[in-house]
Short mmCIF file of C-alpha atoms in Angstrom, two decimals:
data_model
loop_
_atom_site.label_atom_id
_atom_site.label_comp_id
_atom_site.label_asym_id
_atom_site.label_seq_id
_atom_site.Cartn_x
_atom_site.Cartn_y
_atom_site.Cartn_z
CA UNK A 1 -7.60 0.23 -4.09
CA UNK A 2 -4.65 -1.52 -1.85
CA UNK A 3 -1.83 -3.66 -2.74
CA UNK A 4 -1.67 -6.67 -0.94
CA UNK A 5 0.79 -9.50 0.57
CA UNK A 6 -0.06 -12.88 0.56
CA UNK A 7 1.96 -15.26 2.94
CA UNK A 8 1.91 -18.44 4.43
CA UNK A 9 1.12 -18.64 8.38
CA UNK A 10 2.22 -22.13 8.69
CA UNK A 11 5.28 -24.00 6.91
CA UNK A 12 4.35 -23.43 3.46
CA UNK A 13 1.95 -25.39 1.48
CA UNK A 14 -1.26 -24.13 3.06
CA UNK A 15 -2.93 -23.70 -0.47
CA UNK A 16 -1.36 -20.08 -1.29
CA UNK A 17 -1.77 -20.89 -5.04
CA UNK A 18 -5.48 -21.20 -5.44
CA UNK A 19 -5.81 -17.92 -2.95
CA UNK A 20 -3.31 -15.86 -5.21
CA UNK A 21 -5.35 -17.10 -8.43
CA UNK A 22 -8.49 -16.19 -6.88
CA UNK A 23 -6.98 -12.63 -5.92
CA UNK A 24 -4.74 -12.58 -9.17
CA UNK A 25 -8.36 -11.62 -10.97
CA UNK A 26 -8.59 -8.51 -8.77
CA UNK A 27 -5.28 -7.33 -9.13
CA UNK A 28 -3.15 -5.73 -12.20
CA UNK A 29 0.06 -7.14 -11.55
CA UNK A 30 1.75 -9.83 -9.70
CA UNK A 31 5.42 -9.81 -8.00
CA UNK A 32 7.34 -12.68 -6.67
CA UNK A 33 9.60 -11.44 -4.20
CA UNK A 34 11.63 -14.03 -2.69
CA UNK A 35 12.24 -18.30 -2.84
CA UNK A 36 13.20 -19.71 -5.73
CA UNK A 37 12.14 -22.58 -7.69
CA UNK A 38 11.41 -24.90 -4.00
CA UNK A 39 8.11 -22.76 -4.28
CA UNK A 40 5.29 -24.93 -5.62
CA UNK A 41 1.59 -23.49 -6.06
CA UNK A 42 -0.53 -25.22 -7.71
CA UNK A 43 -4.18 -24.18 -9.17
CA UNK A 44 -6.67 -25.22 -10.71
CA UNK A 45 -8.67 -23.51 -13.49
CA UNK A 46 -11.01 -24.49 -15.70
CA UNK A 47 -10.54 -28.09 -14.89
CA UNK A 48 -6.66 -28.09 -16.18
CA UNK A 49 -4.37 -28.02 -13.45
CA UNK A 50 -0.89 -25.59 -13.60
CA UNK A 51 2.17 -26.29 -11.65
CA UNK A 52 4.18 -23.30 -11.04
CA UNK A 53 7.26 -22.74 -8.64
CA UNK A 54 9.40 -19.86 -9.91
CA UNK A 55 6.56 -18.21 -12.57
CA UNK A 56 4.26 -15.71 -10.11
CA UNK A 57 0.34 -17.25 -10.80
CA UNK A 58 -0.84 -14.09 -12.39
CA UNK A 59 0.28 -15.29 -15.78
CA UNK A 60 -2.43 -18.01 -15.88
CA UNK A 61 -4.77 -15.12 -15.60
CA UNK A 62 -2.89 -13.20 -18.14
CA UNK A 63 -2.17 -10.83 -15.92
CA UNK A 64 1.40 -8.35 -16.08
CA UNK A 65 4.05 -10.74 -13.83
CA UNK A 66 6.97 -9.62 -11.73
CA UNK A 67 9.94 -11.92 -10.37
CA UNK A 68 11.66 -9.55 -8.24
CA UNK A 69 15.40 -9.04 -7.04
CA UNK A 70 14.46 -10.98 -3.89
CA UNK A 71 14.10 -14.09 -5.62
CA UNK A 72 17.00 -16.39 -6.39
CA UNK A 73 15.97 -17.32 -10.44
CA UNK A 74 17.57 -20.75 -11.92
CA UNK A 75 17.72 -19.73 -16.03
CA UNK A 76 17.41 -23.17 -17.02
CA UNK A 77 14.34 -23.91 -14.43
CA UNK A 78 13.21 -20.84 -15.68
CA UNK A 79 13.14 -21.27 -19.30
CA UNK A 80 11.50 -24.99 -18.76
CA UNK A 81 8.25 -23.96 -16.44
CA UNK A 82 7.87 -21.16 -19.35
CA UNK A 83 8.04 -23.70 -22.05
CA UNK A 84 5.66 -25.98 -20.02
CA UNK A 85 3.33 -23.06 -19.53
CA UNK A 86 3.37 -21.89 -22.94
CA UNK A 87 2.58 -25.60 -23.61
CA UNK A 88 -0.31 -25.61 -21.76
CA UNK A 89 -2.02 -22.29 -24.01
CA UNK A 90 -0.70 -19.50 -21.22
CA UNK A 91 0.76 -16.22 -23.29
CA UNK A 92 4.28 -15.85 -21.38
CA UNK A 93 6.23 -13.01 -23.45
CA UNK A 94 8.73 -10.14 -22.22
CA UNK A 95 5.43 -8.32 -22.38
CA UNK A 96 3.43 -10.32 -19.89
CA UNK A 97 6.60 -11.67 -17.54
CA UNK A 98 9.78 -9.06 -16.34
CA UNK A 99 12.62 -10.44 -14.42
CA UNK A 100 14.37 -7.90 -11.67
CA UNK A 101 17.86 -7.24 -13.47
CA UNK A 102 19.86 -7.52 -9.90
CA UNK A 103 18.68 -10.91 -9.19
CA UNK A 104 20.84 -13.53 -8.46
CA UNK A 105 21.06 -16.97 -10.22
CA UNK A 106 21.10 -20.43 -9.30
CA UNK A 107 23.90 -22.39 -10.74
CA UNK A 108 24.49 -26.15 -10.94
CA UNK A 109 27.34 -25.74 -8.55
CA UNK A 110 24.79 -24.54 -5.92
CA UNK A 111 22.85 -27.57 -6.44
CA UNK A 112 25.30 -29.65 -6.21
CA UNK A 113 26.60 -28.30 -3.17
CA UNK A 114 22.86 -28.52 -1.63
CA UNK A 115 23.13 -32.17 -2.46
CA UNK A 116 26.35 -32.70 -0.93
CA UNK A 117 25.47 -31.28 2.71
CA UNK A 118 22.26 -33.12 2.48
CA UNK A 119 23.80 -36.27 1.91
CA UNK A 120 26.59 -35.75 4.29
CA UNK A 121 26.67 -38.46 7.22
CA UNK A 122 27.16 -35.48 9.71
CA UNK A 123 25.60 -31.97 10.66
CA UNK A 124 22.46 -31.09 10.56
CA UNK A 125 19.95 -31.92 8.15
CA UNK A 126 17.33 -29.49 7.20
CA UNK A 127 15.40 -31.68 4.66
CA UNK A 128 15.85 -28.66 1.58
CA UNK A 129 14.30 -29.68 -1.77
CA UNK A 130 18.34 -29.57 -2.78
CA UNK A 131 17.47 -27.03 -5.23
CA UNK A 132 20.55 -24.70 -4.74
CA UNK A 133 18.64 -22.41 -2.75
CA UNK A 134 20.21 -21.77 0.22
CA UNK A 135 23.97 -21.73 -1.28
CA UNK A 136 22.80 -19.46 -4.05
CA UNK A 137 21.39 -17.10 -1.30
CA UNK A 138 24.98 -17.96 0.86
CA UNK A 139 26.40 -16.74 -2.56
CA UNK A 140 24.39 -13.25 -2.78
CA UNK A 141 25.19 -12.40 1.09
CA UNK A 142 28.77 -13.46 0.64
CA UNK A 143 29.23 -10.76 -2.94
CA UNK A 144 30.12 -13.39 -5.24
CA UNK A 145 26.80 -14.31 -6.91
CA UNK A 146 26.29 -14.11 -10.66
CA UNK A 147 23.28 -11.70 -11.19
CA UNK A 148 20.86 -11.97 -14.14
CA UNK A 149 22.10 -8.31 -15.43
CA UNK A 150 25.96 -9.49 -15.78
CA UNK A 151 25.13 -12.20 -18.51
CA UNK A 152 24.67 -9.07 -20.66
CA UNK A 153 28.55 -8.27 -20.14
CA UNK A 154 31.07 -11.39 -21.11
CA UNK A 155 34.10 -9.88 -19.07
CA UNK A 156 31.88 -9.39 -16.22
CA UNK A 157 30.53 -12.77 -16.91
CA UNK A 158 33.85 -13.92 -16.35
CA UNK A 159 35.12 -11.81 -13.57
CA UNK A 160 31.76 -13.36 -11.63
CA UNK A 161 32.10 -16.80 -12.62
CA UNK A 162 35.93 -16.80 -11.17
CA UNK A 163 35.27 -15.73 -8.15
CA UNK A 164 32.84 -17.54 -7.23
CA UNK A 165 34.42 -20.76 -8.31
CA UNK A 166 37.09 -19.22 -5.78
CA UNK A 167 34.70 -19.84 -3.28
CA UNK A 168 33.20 -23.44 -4.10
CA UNK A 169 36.25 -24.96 -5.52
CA UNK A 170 37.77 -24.39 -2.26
CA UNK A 171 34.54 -26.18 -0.62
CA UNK A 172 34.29 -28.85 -2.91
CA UNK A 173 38.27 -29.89 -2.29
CA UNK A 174 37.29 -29.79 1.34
CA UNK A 175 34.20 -32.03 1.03
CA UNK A 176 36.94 -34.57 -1.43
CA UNK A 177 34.89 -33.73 -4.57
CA UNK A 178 36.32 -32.63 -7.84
CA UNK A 179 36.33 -28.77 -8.86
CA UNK A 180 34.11 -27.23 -11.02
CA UNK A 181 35.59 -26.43 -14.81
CA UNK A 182 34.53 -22.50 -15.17
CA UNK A 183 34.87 -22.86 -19.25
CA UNK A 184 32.22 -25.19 -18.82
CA UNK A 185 29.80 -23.61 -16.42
CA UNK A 186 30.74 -20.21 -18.70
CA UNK A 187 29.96 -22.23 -21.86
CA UNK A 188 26.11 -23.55 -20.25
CA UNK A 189 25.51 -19.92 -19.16
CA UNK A 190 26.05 -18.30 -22.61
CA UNK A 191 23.59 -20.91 -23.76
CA UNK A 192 21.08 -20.16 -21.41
CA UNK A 193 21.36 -15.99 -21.61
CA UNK A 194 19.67 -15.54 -24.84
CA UNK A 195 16.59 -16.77 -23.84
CA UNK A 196 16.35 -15.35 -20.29
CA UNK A 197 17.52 -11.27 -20.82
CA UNK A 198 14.94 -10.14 -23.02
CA UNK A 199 12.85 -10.49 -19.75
CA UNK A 200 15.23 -8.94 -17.63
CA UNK A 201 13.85 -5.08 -16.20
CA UNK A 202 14.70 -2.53 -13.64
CA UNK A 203 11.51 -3.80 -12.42
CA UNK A 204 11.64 -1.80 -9.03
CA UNK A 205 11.31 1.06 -11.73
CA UNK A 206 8.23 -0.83 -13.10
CA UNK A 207 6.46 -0.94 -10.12
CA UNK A 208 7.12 2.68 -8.90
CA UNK A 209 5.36 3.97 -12.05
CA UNK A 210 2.73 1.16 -11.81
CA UNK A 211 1.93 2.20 -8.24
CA UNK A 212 1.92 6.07 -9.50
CA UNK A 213 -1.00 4.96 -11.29
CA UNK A 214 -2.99 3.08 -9.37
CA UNK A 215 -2.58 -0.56 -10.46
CA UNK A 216 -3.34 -2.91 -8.00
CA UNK A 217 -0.29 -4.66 -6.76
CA UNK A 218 -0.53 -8.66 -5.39
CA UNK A 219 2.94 -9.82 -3.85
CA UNK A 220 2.75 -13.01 -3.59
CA UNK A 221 5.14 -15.02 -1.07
CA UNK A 222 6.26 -18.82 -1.07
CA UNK A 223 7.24 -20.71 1.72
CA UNK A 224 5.79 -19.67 5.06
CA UNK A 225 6.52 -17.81 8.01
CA UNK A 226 7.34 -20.30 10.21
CA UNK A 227 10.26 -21.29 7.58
CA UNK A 228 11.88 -17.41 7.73
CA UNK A 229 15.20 -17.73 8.10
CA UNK A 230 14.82 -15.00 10.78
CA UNK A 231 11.78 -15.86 12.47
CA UNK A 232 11.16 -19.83 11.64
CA UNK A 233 12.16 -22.70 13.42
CA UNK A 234 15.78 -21.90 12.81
CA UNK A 235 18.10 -23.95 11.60
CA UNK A 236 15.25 -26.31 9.62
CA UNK A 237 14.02 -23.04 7.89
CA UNK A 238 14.28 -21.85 4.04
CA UNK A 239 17.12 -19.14 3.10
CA UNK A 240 15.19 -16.20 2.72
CA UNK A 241 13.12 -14.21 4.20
CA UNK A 242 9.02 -15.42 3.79
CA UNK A 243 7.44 -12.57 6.42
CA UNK A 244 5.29 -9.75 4.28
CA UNK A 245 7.85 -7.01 5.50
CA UNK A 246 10.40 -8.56 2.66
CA UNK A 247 7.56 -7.72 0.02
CA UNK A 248 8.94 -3.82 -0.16
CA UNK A 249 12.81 -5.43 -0.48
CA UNK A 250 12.47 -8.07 -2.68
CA UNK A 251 10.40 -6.33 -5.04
CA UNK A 252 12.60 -2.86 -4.74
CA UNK A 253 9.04 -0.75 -3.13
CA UNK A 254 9.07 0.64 0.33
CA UNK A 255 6.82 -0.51 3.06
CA UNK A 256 4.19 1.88 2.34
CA UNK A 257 3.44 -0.47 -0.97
CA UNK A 258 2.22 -3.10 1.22
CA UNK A 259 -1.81 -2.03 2.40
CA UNK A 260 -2.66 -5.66 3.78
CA UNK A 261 -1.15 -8.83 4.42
CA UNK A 262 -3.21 -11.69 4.13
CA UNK A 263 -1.68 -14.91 6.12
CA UNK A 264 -2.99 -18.28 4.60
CA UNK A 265 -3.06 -21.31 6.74
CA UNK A 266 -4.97 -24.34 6.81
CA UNK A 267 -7.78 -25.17 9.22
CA UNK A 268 -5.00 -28.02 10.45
CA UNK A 269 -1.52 -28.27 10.30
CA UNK A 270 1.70 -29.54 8.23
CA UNK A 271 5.33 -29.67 7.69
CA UNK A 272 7.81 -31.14 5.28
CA UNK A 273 10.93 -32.02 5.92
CA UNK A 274 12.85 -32.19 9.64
CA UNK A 275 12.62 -30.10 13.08
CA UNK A 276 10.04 -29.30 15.29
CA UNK A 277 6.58 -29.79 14.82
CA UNK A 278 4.41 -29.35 18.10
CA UNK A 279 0.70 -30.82 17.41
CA UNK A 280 2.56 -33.72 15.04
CA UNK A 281 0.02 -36.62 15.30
CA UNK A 282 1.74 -39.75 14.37
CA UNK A 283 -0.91 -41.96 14.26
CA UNK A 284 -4.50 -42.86 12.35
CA UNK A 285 -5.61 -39.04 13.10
CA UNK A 286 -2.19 -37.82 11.49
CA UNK A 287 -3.03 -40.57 8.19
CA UNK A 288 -6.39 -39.69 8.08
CA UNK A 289 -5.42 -35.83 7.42
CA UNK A 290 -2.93 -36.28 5.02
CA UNK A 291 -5.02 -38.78 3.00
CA UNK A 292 -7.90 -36.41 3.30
CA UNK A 293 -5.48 -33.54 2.71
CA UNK A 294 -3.87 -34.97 -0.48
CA UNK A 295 -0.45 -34.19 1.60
CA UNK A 296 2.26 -34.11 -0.41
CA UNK A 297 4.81 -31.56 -1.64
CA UNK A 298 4.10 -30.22 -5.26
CA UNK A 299 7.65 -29.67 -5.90
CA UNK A 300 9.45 -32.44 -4.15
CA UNK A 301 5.95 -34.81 -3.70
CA UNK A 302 7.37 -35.58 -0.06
CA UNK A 303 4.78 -36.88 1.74
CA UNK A 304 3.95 -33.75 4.29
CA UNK A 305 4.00 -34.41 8.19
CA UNK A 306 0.21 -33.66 9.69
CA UNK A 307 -1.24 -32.79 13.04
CA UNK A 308 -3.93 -30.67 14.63
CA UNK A 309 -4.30 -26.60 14.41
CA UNK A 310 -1.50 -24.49 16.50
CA UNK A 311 -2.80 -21.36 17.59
CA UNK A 312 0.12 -20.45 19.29
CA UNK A 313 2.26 -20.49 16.61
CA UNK A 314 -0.30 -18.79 13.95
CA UNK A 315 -0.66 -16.26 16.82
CA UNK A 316 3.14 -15.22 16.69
CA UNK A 317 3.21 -15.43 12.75
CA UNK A 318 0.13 -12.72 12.54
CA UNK A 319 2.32 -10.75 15.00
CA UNK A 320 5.91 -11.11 12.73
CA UNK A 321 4.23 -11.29 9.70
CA UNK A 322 2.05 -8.13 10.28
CA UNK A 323 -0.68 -9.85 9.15
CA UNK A 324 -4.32 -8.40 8.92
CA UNK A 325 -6.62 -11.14 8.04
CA UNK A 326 -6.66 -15.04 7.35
CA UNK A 327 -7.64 -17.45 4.44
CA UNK A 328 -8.46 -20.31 6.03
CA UNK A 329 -8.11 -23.38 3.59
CA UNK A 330 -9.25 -27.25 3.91
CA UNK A 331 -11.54 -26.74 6.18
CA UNK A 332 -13.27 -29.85 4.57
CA UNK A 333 -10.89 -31.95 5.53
CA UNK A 334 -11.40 -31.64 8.98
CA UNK A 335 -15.41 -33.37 7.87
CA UNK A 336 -16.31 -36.47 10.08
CA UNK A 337 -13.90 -35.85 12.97
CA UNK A 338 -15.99 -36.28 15.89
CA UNK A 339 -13.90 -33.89 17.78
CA UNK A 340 -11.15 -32.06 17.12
CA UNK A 341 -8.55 -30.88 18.54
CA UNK A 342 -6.65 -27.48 18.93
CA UNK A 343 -3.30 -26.12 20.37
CA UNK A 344 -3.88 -23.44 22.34
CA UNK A 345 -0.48 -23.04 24.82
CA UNK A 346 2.61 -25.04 25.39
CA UNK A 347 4.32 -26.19 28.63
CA UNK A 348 8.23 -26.44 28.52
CA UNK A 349 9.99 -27.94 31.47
CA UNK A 350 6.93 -27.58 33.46
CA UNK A 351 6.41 -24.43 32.84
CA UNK A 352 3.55 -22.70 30.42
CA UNK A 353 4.49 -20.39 27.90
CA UNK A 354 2.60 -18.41 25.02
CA UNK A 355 4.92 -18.83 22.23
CA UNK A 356 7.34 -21.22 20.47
CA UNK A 357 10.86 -20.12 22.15
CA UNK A 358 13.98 -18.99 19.71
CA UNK A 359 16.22 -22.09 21.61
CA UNK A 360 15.66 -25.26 19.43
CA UNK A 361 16.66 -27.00 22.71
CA UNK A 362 13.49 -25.83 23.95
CA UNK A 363 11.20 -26.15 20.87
CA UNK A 364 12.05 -29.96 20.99
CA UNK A 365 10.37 -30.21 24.20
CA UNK A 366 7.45 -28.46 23.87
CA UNK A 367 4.38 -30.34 25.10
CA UNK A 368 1.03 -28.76 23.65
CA UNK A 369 -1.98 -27.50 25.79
CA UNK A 370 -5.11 -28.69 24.05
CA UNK A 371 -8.54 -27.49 23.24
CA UNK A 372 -11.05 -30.10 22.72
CA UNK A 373 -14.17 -28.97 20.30
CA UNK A 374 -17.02 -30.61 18.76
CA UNK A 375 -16.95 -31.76 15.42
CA UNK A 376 -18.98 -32.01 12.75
CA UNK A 377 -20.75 -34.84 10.01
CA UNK A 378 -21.89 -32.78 7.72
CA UNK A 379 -19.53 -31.70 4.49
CA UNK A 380 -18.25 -28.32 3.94
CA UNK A 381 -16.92 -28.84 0.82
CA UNK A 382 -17.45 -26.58 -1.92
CA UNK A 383 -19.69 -23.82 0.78
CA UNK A 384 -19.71 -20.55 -0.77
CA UNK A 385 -21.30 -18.86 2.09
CA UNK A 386 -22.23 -19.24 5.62
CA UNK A 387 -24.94 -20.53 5.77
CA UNK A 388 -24.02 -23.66 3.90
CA UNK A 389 -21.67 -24.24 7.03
CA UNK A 390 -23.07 -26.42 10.05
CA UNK A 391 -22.69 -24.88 13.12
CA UNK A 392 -19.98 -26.54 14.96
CA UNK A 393 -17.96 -25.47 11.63
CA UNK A 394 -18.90 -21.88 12.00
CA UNK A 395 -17.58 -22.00 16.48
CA UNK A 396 -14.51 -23.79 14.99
CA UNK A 397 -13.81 -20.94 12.75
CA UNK A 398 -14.56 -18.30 15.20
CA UNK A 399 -12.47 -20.07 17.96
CA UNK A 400 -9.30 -19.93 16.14
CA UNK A 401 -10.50 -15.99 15.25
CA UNK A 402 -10.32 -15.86 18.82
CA UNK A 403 -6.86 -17.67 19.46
CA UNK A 404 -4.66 -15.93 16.81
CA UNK A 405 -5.71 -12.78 16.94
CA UNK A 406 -6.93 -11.92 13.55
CA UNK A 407 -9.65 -12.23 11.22
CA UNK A 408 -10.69 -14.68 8.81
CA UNK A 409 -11.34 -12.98 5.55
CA UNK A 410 -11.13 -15.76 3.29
CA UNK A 411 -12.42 -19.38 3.64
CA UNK A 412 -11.46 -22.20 1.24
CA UNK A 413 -13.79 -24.89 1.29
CA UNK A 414 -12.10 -26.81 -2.24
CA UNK A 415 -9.33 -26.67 -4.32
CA UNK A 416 -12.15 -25.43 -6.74
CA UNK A 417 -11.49 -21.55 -6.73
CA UNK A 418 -15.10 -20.52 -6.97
CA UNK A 419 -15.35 -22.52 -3.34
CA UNK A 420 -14.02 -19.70 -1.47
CA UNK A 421 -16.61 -17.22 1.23
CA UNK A 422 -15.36 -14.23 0.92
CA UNK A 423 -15.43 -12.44 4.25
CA UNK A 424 -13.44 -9.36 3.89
CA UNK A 425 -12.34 -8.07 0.50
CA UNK A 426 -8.09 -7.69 0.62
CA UNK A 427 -8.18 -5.10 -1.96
CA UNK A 428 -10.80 -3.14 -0.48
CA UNK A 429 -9.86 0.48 1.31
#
């Protein structure tokens, strides 16, 4: 059987959650391997919806979970969602949940300092959940994070904690804002590291022997590629890497672990937050998605920006991403448009290109090409196979097959999991 990668195609929150929970029941284990707690997923099963955005979904299915080294872990965000989850009637135990010992933490001064640029009257803003994401991952590049393993040792504990401070004391004089007291942040961490280390694991150890014997492997990724802070719309991306290739380093498996990607987008598109946004429609079609849609962020409940489907820039996430097949989701929100619309080029300056350019000069100006198709009256939601789909639905579908590149193997018709057409099996050879 293969291990597979789910990823977002779009800018996160294309309805990875109910995909992964649908897949989690096919696989043995589940590994996060990068984001932090600005993930949100959210799925529904057996009527009782779970919010997760650290915890990987396999838990709700009982299933062994994996938070790997990629991820930047907040202990006291992590202790609450497994509190709330354990709440809820979900069995989260050392047994069922293992933490990657070399992954770095999230600390209120990272917060804090996300808070601080965001609020700032000048620069850039990137429109971050202000989660301490980013400065925790500035941290972990830089050599001076605190990693989950060195609450285990108090003198490292303190050798850690000290030079960091170095670091953000220095910023936070800069920015006129008081320093952080270390005894303090020392005194909240000892706290915390009781109830976080007994899940702590050499997990990349784990999941060697676990692919030895032939357990099926989901990695599941947050975010979405056009948020990498690589290949994204750079600077208003996230701080890690959200392309399947950082499944083998931010779970601690080489590539070869990784037997098919699966890209999730939605049968439209959206973005939270600021920068560009090429099919943005700010008007009644735009308000008439995101009602439809139910857009808003799970983690932040930001009210999500909407527009019509960009082939182009799916196109160039299958080819970064490496991605082998699509689940298309909301497709029944696109019921009663007359026609709809689709991007299938861009013109810059007058001239047409095939793909959004690296120079966010350029991506500003992008004016899209559009296809105009048919629509349809009839609903699609809750289809569970083709031929429950009219016919304009079905050319839609095969259209964007068409435009991108890549197959659709999955199509989500509901936020229901059993409304899902299952075209091409993920875990199949």
């Amino acid at each position: 059987m293969a291990n597979v990668a789910v990823v977002g195609a779009q800018w996160g929150d294309e309805g990875k959650g109910k995909i992964v929970d649908w897949l989690s029941e096919r696989a043995d284990v589940v590994v996060r391997f990068q984001g932090g707690h600005n993930a949100g997923h959210t799925l529904v099963v057996a009527g009782k919806t779970y919010k997760l955005s650290l915890l990987p979904s396999g838990l709700v299915r009982g299933k062994l979970s994996i938070i790997g080294n990629g991820v930047v872990v907040d202990p006291w965000a992590l202790v609450d969602e497994i509190a709330r989850l354990q709440a809820m009637g979900v069995a989260v135990s050392p047994q069922t949940l293992k933490v990657a010992e070399n992954a770095c933490l999230i600390l209120p001064v990272h917060q804090e300092l996300d808070a601080l640029r965001e609020s700032a009257n000048s620069g850039t803003r990137i429109g971050t959940t202000r989660r301490g994401i980013g400065p925790a991952y500035e941290d972990k590049v830089g050599r001076r994070a605190v990693r989950l393993v060195d609450l285990a040792d108090e003198a490292t504990l303190q050798a850690r904690v000290e030079a960091l401070l170095l670091h953000h004391n220095a910023l936070r004089r800069g920015l006129g804002h008081e320093e952080v007291d270390g005894g303090a942040l020392l005194e909240k961490l000892r706290a915390v590291s009781g109830k976080i280390l007994p899940y702590a694991d050499a997990v990349w150890r784990r999941l060697a022997d676990l692919k030895a014997e032939g357990r099926r492997i989901l990695f599941e990724g947050a975010q979405g590629a056009l948020l990498d802070v690589d290949h994204g719309t750079y600077p208003f991306v996230t701080s890690s890497n959200t392309v399947a290739g950082q499944a083998a380093t931010g779970s601690g498996l080489g590539p070869g672990a990784v037997d098919y990607v699966l890209g999730i987008c939605k049968a439209y598109t959206t973005r939270v937050g600021e920068g560009p946004f090429p099919t943005e429609q700010k008007n009644e079609v735009g308000e008439r998605l995101g009602t439809r849609g139910h857009e808003f962020g799970t983690v932040t409940g930001r009210k999500r920006r909407c527009g019509w489907f960009d082939a182009v820039l799916v196109k160039q996430t299958v080819l970064t991403g490496g991605i082998d097949g699509i689940a298309l989701t909301k497709l029944d929100v696109l019921d009663g448009f007359s026609e709809i619309k689709v991007c299938t080029g861009y013109r810059i300056d007058g001239r047409t290109v095939d793909h959004l350019p690296a120079f966010a000069g350029a991506q500003a100006r992008v004016e899209p090409q559009w296809e105009t198709m048919e629509g349809w009256e009839e609903s699609t939601q809750g289809a569970r196979s083709w031929a429950e789909l009219p016919a304009t639905a079905i050319k839609y579908i095969r259209r964007i097959e068409e435009l991108i590149g890549a197959p659709v193997a999955l199509l989500s018709t509901s936020p229901d999991r059993e409304d899902t057409i299952l075209v091409k099996d993920p875990f199949a050879p």
